[in-house]
Coordinates of C-alpha atoms and ligand atoms in Angstrom, one line a residue:
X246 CA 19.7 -23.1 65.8
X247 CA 19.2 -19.5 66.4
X248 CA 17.1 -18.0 62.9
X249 CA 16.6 -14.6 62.5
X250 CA 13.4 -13.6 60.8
X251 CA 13.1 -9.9 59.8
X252 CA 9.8 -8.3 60.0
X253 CA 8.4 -5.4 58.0
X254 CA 4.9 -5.2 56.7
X255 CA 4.2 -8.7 58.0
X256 CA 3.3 -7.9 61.8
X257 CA 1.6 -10.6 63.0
X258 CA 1.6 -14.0 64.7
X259 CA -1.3 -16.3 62.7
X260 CA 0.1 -17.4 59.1
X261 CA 3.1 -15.9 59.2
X262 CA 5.1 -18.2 56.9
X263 CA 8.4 -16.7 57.9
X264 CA 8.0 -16.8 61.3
X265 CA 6.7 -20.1 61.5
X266 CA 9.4 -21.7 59.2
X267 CA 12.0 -20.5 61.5
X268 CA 9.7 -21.8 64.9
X269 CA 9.9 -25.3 62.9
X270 CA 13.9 -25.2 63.2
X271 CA 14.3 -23.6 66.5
X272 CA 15.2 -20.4 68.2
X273 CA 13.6 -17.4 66.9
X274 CA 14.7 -14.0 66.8
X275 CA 12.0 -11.7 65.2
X276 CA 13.2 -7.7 64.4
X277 CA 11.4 -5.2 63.3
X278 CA 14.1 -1.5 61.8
X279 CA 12.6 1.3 61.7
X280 CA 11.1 2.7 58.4
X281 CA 12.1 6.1 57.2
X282 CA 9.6 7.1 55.6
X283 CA 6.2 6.5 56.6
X284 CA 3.8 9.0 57.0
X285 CA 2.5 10.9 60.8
X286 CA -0.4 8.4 60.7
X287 CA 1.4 5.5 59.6
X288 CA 3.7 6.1 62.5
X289 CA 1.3 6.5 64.6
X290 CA -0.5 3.0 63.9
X291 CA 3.1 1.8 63.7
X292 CA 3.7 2.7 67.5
X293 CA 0.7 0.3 68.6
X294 CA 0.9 -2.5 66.4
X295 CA 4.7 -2.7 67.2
X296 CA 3.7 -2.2 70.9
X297 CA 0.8 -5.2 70.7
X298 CA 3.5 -7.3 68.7
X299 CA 5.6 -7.2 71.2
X300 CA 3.3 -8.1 73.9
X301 CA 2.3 -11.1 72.1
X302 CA 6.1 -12.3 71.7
X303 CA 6.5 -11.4 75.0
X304 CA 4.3 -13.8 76.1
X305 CA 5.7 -16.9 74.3
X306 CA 9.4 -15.8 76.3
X307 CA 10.3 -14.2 72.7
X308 CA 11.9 -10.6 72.4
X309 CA 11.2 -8.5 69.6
X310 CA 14.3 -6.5 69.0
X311 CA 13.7 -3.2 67.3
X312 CA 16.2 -1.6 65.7
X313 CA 17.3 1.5 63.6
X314 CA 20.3 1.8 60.8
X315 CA 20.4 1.0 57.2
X316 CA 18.7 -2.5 57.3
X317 CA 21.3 -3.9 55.2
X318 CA 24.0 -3.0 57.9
X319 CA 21.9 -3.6 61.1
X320 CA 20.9 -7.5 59.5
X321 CA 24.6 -8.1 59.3
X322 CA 25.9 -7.0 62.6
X323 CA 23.2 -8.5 64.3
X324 CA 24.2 -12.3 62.6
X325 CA 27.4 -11.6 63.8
X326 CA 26.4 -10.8 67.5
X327 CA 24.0 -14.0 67.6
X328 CA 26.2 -16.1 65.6
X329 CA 23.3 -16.6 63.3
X330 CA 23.4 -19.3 60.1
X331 CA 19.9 -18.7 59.2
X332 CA 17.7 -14.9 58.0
X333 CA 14.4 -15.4 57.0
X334 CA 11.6 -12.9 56.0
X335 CA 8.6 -12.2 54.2
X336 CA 8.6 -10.4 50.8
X337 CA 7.5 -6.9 50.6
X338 CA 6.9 -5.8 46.6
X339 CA 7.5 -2.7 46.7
X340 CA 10.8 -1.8 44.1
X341 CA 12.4 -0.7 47.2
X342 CA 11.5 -3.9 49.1
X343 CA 13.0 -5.9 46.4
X344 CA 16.0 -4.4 46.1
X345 CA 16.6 -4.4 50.0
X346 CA 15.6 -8.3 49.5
X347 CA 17.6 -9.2 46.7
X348 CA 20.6 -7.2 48.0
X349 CA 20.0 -8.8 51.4
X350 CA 20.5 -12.0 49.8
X351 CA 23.3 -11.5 48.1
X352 CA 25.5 -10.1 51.6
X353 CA 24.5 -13.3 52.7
X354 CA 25.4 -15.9 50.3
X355 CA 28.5 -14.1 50.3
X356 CA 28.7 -15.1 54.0
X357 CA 27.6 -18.6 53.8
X358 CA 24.2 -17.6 55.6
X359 CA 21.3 -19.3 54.8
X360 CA 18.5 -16.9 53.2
X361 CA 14.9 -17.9 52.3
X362 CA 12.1 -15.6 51.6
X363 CA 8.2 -16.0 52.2
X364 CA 5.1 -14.6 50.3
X365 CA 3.0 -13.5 53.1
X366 CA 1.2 -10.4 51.4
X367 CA -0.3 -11.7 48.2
X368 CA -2.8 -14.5 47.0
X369 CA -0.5 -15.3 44.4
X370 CA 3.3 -13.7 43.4
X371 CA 3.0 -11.7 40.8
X372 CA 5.6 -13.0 38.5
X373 CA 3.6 -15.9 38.1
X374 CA 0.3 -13.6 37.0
X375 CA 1.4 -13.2 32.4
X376 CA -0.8 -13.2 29.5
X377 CA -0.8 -15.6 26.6
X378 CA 2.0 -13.6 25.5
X379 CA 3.8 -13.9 28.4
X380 CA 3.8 -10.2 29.3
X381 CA 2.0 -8.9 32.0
X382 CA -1.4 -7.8 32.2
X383 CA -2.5 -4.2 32.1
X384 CA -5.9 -4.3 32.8
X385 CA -8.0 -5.6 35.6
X386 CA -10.6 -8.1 34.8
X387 CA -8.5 -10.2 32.9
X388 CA -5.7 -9.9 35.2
X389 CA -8.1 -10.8 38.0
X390 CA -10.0 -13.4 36.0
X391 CA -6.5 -15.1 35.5
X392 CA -5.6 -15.1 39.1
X393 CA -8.9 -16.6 40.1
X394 CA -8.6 -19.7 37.5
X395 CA -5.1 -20.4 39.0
X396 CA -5.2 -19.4 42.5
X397 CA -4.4 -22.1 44.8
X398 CA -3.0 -20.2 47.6
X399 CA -1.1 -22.4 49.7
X400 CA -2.4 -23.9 53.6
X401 CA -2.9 -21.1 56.9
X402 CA -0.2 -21.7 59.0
X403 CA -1.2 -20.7 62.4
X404 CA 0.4 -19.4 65.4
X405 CA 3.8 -20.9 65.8
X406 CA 4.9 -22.5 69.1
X407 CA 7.9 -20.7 70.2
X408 CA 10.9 -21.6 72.0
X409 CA 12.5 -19.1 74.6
X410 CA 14.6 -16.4 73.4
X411 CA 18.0 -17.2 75.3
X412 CA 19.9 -14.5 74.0
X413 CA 20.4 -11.2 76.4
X414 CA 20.4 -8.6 73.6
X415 CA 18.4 -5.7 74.4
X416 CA 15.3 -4.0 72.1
X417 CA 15.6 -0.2 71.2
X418 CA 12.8 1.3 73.3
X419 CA 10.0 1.8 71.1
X420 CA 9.4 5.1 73.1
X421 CA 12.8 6.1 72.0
X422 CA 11.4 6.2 68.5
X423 CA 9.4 9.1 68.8
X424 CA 6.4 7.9 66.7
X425 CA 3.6 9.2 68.7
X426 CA 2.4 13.1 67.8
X427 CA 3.1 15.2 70.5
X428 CA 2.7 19.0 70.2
X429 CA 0.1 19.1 69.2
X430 CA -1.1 15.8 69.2
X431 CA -3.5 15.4 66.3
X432 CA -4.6 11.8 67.3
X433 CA -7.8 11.4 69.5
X434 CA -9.7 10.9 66.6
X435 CA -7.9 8.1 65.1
X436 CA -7.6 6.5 68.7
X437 CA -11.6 6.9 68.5
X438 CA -11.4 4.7 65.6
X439 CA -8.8 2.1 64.9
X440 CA -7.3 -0.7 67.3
X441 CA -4.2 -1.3 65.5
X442 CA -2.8 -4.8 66.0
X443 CA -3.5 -8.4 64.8
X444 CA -5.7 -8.5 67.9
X445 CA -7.9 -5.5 66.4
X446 CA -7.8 -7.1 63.1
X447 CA -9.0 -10.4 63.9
X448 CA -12.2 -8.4 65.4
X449 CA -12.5 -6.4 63.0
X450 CA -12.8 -9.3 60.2
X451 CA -15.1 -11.3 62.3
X452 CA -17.5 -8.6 62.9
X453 CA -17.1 -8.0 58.7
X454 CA -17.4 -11.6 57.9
X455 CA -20.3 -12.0 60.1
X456 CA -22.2 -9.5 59.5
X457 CA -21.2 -6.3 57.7
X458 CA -20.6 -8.1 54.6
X459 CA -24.3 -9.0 53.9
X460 CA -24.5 -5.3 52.6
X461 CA -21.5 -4.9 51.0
X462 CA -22.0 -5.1 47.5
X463 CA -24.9 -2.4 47.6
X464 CA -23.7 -0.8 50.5
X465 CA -20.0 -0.1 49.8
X466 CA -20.6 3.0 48.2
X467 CA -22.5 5.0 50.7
X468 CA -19.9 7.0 52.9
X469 CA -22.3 7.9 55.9
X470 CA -22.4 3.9 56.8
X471 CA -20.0 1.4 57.5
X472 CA -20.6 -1.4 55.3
X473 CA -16.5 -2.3 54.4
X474 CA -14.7 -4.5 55.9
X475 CA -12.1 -1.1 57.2
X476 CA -9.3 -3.7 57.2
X477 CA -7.2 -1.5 55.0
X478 CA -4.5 -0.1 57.7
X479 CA -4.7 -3.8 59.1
X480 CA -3.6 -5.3 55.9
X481 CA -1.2 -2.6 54.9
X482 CA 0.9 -3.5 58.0
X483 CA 0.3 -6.9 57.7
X484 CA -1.9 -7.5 61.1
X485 CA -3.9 -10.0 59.0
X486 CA -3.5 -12.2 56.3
X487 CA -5.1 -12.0 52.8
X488 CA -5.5 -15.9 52.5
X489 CA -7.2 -16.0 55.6
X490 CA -9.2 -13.5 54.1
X491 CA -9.7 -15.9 51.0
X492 CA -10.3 -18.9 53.0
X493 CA -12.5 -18.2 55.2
X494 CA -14.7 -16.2 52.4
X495 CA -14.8 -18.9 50.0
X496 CA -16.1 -21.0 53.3
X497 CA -18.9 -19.1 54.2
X498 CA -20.0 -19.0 50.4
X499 CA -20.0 -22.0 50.5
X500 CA -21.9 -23.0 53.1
X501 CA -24.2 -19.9 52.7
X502 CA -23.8 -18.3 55.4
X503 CA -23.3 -15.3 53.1
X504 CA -24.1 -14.4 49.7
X505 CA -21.7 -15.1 46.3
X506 CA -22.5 -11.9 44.8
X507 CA -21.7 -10.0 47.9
X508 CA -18.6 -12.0 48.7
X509 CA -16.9 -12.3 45.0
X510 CA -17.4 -8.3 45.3
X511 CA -15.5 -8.1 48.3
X512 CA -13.0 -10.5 47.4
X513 CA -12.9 -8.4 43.9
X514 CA -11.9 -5.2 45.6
X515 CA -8.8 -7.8 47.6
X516 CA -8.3 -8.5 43.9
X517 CA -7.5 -4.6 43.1
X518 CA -4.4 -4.9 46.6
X519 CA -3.3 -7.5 44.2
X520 CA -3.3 -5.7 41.0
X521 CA -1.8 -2.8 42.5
X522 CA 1.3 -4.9 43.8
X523 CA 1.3 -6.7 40.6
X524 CA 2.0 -3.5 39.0
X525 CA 4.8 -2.2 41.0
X526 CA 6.4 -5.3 40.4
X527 CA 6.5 -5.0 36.6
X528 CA 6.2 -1.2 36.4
X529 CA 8.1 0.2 39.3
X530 CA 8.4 3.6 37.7
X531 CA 4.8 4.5 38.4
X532 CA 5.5 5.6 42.1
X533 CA 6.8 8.6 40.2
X534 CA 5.4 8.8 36.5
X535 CA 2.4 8.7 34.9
X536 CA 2.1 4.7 33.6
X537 CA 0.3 6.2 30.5
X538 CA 3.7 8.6 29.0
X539 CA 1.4 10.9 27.2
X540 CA 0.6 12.5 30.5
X541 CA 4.5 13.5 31.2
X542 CA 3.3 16.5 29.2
X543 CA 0.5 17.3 31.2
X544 CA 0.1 20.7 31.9
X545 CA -0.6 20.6 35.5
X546 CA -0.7 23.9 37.4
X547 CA 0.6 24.8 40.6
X548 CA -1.5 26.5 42.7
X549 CA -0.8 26.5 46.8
X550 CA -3.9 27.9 47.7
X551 CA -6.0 25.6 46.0
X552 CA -3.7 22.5 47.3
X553 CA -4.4 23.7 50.8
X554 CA -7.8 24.5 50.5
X555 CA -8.3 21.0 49.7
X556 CA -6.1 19.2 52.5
X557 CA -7.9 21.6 54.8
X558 CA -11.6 20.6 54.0
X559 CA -12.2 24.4 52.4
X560 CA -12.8 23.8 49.0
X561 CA -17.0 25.2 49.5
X562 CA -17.6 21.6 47.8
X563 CA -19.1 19.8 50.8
X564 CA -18.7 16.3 49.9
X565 CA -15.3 17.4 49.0
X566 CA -14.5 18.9 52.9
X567 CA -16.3 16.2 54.3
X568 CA -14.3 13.4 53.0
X569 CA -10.8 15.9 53.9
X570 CA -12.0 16.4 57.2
X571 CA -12.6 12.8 57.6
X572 CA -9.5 11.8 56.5
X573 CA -7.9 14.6 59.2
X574 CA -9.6 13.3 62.0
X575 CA -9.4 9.6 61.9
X576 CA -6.4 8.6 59.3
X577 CA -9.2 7.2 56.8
X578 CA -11.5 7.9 54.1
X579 CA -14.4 6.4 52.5
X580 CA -13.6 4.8 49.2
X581 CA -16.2 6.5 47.1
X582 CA -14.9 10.1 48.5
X583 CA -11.6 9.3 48.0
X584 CA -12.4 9.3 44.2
X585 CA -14.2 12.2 44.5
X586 CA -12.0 14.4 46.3
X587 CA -9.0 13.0 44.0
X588 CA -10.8 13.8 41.0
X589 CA -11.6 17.2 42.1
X590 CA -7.6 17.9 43.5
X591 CA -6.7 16.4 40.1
X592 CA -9.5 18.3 37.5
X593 CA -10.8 20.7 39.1
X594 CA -7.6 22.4 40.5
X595 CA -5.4 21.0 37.6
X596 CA -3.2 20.1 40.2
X597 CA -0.2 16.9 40.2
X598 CA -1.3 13.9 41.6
X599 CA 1.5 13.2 43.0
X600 CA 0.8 16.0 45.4
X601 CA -2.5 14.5 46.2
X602 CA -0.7 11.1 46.5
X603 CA 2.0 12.8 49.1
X604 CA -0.9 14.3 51.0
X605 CA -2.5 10.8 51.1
X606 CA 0.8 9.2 52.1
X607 CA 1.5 11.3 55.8
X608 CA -2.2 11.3 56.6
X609 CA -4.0 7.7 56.1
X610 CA -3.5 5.1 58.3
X611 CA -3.7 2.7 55.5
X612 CA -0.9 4.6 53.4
X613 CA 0.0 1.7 51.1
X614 CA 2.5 2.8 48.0
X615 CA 1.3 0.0 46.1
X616 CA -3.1 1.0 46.6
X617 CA -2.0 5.0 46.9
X618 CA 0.1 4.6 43.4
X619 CA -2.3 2.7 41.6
X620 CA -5.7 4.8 42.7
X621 CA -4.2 8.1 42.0
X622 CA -3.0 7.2 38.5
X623 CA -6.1 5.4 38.6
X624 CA -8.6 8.9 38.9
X625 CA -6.1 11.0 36.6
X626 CA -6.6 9.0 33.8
X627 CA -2.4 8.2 33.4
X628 CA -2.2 4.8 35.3
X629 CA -3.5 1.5 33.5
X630 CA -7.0 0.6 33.0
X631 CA -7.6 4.1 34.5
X632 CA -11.0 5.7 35.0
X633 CA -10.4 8.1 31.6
X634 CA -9.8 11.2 31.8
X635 CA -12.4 13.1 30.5
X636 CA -15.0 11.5 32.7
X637 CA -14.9 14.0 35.6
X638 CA -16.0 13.3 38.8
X639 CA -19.3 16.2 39.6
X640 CA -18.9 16.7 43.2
X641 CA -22.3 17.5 43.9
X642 CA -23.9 15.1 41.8
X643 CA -22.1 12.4 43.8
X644 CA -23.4 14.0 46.8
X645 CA -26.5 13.6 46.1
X646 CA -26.6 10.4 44.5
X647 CA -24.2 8.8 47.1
X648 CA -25.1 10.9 50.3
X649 CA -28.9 11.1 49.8
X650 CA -29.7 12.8 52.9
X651 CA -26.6 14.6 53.5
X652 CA -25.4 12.6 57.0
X653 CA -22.1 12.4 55.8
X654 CA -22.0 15.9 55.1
X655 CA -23.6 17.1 58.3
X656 CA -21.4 14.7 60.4
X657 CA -18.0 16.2 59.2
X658 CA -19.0 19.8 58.0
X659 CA -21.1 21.2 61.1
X660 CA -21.0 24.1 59.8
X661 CA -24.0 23.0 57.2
X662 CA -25.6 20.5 59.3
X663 CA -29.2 22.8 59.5
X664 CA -29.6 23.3 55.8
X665 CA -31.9 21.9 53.7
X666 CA -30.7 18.9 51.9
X667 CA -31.4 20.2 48.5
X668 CA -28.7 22.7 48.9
X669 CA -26.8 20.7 51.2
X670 CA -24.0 19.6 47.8
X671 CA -24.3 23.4 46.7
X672 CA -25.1 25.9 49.4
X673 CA -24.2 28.8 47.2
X674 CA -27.3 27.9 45.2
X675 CA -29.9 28.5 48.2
X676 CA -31.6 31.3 49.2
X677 CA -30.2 34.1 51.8
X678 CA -33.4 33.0 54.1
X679 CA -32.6 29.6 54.0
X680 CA -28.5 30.2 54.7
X681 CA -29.6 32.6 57.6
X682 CA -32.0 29.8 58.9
X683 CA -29.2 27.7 58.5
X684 CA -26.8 29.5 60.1
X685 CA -24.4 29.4 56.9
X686 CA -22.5 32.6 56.3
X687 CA -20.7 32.1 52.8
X688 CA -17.3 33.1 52.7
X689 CA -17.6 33.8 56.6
X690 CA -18.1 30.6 58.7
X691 CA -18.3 28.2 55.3
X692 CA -15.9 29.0 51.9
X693 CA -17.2 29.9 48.6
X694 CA -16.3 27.5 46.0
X695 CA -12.7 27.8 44.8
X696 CA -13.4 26.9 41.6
X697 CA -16.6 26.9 39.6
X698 CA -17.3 23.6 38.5
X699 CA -18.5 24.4 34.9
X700 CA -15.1 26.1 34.4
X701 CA -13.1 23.8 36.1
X702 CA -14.2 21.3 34.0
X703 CA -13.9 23.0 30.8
X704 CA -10.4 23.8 31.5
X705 CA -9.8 20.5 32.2
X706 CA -10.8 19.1 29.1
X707 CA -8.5 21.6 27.1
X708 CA -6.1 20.3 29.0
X709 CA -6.5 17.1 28.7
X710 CA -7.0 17.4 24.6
X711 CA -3.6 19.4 24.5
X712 CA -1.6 16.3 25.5
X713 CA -3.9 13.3 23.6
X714 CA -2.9 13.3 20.4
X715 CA 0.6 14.0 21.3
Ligands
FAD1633 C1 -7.1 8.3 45.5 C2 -7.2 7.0 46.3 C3 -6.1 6.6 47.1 C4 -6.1 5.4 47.8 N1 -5.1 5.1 48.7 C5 -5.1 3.9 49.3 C6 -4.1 3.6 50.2 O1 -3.1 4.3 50.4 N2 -4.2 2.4 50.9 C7 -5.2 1.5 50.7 O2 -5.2 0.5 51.3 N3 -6.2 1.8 49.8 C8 -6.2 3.0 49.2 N4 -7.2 3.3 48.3 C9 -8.2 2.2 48.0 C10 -9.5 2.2 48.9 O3 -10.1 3.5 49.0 C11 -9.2 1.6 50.3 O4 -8.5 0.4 50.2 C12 -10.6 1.3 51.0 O5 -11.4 2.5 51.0 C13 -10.3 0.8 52.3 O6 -11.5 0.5 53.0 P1 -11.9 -0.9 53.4 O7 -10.7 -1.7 54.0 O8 -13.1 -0.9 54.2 O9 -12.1 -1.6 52.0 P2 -13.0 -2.8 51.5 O10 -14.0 -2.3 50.5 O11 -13.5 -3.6 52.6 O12 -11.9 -3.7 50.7 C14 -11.1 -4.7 51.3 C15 -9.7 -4.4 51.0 O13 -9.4 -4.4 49.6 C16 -8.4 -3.5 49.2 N5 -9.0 -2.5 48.3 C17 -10.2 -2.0 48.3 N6 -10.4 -1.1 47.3 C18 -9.2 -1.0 46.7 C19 -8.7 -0.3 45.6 N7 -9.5 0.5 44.9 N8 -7.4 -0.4 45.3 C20 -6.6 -1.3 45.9 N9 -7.0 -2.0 47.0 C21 -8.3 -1.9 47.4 C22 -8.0 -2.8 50.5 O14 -6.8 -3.5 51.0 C23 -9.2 -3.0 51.4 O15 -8.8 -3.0 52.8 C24 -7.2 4.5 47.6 C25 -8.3 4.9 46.8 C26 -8.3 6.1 46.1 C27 -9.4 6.5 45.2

């Protein structure tokens, strides 16, 4: 028995329930089709974590065959050429990756080939998540209170053992695929950073689990540190899985060897990947429109200029430019900047944020349509249990309260790093001694600000109370 098993955002070895169901019944042949439209950075990570993936399958005698066509069409021919009875996979929730799924199914039956699916992404499937009405929830803490009186997420199953692939069909290259930068190539920095694969995973969660997340409820907001668990691009591609996650963090609560408050918190924030899947599962539409319909009205403004001063770090807001420039260099940004520099594309240059939510999506390593949807409806006020509107993120005063000292700052804006902290979130306000001390030339070597916040702000709100009573 020769079963198929069709990867996608499942790329890993250790409880993989598709993987190991079809190990249990014999031959396996995993395949991975390329994705059409993942961002430069996704690709990127994509490359190495397809590379180390195949390694590792390698290893066992197991080929991974990569593939590229309409997945639908490619699945098909390639039961024909193994004669295949049996296509297994792992569910992805996005609407697309239902519909491929349930359409998938469907070509199948209609062939007499066995299908079954897997959930390999979530704590608990979404369709099972209602409220007393049986409708599904719309805000968080009850949604997330729910899950975690019924969550009984089934047993790990670990690394299968595999029998030798006997068929002679050949893998794409992966170099054929093009998914490395080239000219220029943009990605030292994120090289600096990220070991992308389920072996880089698994360290990374160890070193988390065993000591980062001691400070992580107190220390999660403060960008210049690193006090998360930076598993995001890991768990967006699937390199490690979330009830592993669970498992071993309910363990080590309970036999101390960390804290309850710091480990609920963290497994809170796993709670917020599961809300945000939950919602593209029973709201699909809010990939594209605003969850709350008032804001289809919205007058949002176009403005280029602003749009790329922002994606280039320029915006004279430091905190701002820092978290850009972070994001530029290494595929990532910290969480609490993220909201910052969102709020400020979003309400201080009245801009979509769908275009902030595009920029997002070809830059992160952890692009996730599912996290990306929900946090950008999430800062402009449209999406469910949404941060309202009117409270507007002050882009200095987060500086300062967040980045006391300014390290974060001075790490990815060099161009401040000698000025004194107390202008270090508003350089316009200090003195031309200090700036030539400092070595800051406004307008020359470091922008003005594109917008004045008081304004911005004001403008904001007129916008915002054009469209609520509507
Ligand atoms: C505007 C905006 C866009 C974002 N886009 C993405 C995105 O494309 N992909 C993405 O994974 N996260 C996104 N986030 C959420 C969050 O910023 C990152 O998940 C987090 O910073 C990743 O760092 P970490 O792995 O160290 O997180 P930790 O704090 O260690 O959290 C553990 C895991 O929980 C999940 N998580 C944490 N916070 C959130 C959240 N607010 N919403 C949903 N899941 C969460 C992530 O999978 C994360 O890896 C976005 C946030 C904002 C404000």
């Amino acid at each position: 028995m020769n079963t198929i098993v069709w990867l996608r955002e499942d790329l890993r070895l250790f409880d993989n329930p598709a993987l190991h169901y079809a190990a249990s019944r014999g031959e396996v042949t995993p395949v991975f089709i390329f994705p059409e439209s993942l961002g430069g950075a996704s690709y990127w990570w994509l490359h190495y974590s397809l590379e180390k993936l195949a390694l590792s399958f390698a290893e066992q005698g197991v080929v991974l065959l990569l593939r590229t066509g309409d997945p639908l069409t490619v699945l098909m021919e390639l039961c024909n050429e193994l004669d295949t009875q049996s296509l297994v996979w792992n569910r992805v929730y996005s609407p697309e990756g239902i519909r491929l799924g349930s359409d998938l199914k469907e070509r199948l039956n209609s062939q007499g080939i066995e299908s079954t699916s897997f959930n390999a992404q979530l704590l608990i499937e979404p369709t099972q998540v209602l409220n007393k009405q049986g409708a599904p929830f719309k805000v968080f803490t009850p949604f997330w209170r729910h899950c975690l009186a019924s969550l009984d997420p089934s047993s790990i199953v670990g690394v299968p053992d595999f029998i030798k692939t006997s068929h002679s069909i050949e893998s794409e290259p992966l170099s054929s695929w093009g998914l490395l930068p080239e000219s220029p190539d943009w990605s030292s920095g994120l090289a600096e950073r990220w070991t992308p694969g389920e072996d880089g995973a698994q360290l990374r969660w160890q070193h988390f689990i065993e000591s980062t997340i001691s400070r992580y409820k107190d220390g999660r907001d403060i960008p210049k540190e690193e006090n998360t668990s930076m598993l995001s691009p890991h768990l967006a591609f699937g390199e490690i899985s979330p009830k592993q996650i669970w498992f071993d963090t309910q363990q080590a609560m309970v036999s101390r060897e960390i804290d309850s408050d710091n480990g609920n918190k963290f497994l809170s924030e796993m709670g917020w990947r599961e809300y945000s899947r939950y919602l593209l599962v029973h709201f699909p539409h809010i990939i594209s429109q605003p969850f709350n319909v008032k804001f289809a009205n919205f007058p949002w403004q176009d403005n280029p200029s602003l749009l790329l001063a922002w994606q280039q770090g320029q915006t004279g807001y430091p905190l701002v430019d820092a978290g850009m420039r972070e994001l530029w260099a290494t595929g990532y940004m910290h969480n609490r900047v993220r909201m910052v520099a969102a709020s400020f594309l979003i309400k201080h240059c009245m801009t979509h944020w769908q275009e902030g939510m595009n920029w997002f999506w070809d830059t992160l390593v952890d692009a996730d349509i599912a996290n990306n949807t929900a946090s950008w409806q999430w800062v402009a006020g449209c999406g469910t249990d949404a941060s309202p509107y009117f409270r507007i993120f002050n882009p200095i005063l987060q500086g300062e309260r967040f980045d006391k000292d300014g390290a974060y700052i001075k790490k990815w804006v060099p161009e401040l790093a000698q000025l004194d902290v107390k202008f270090i979130n508003k350089p316009w306000e200090a003195d031309p001694i200090s700036l030539q001390l400092a070595g800051v030339r406004l307008g020359d070597n470091y922008p003005w600000p594109v917008v004045d916040h008081k304004c911005a702000r004001e403008t904001a709100l007129d916008a915002y109370k054009s469209i609520k009573g509507s």
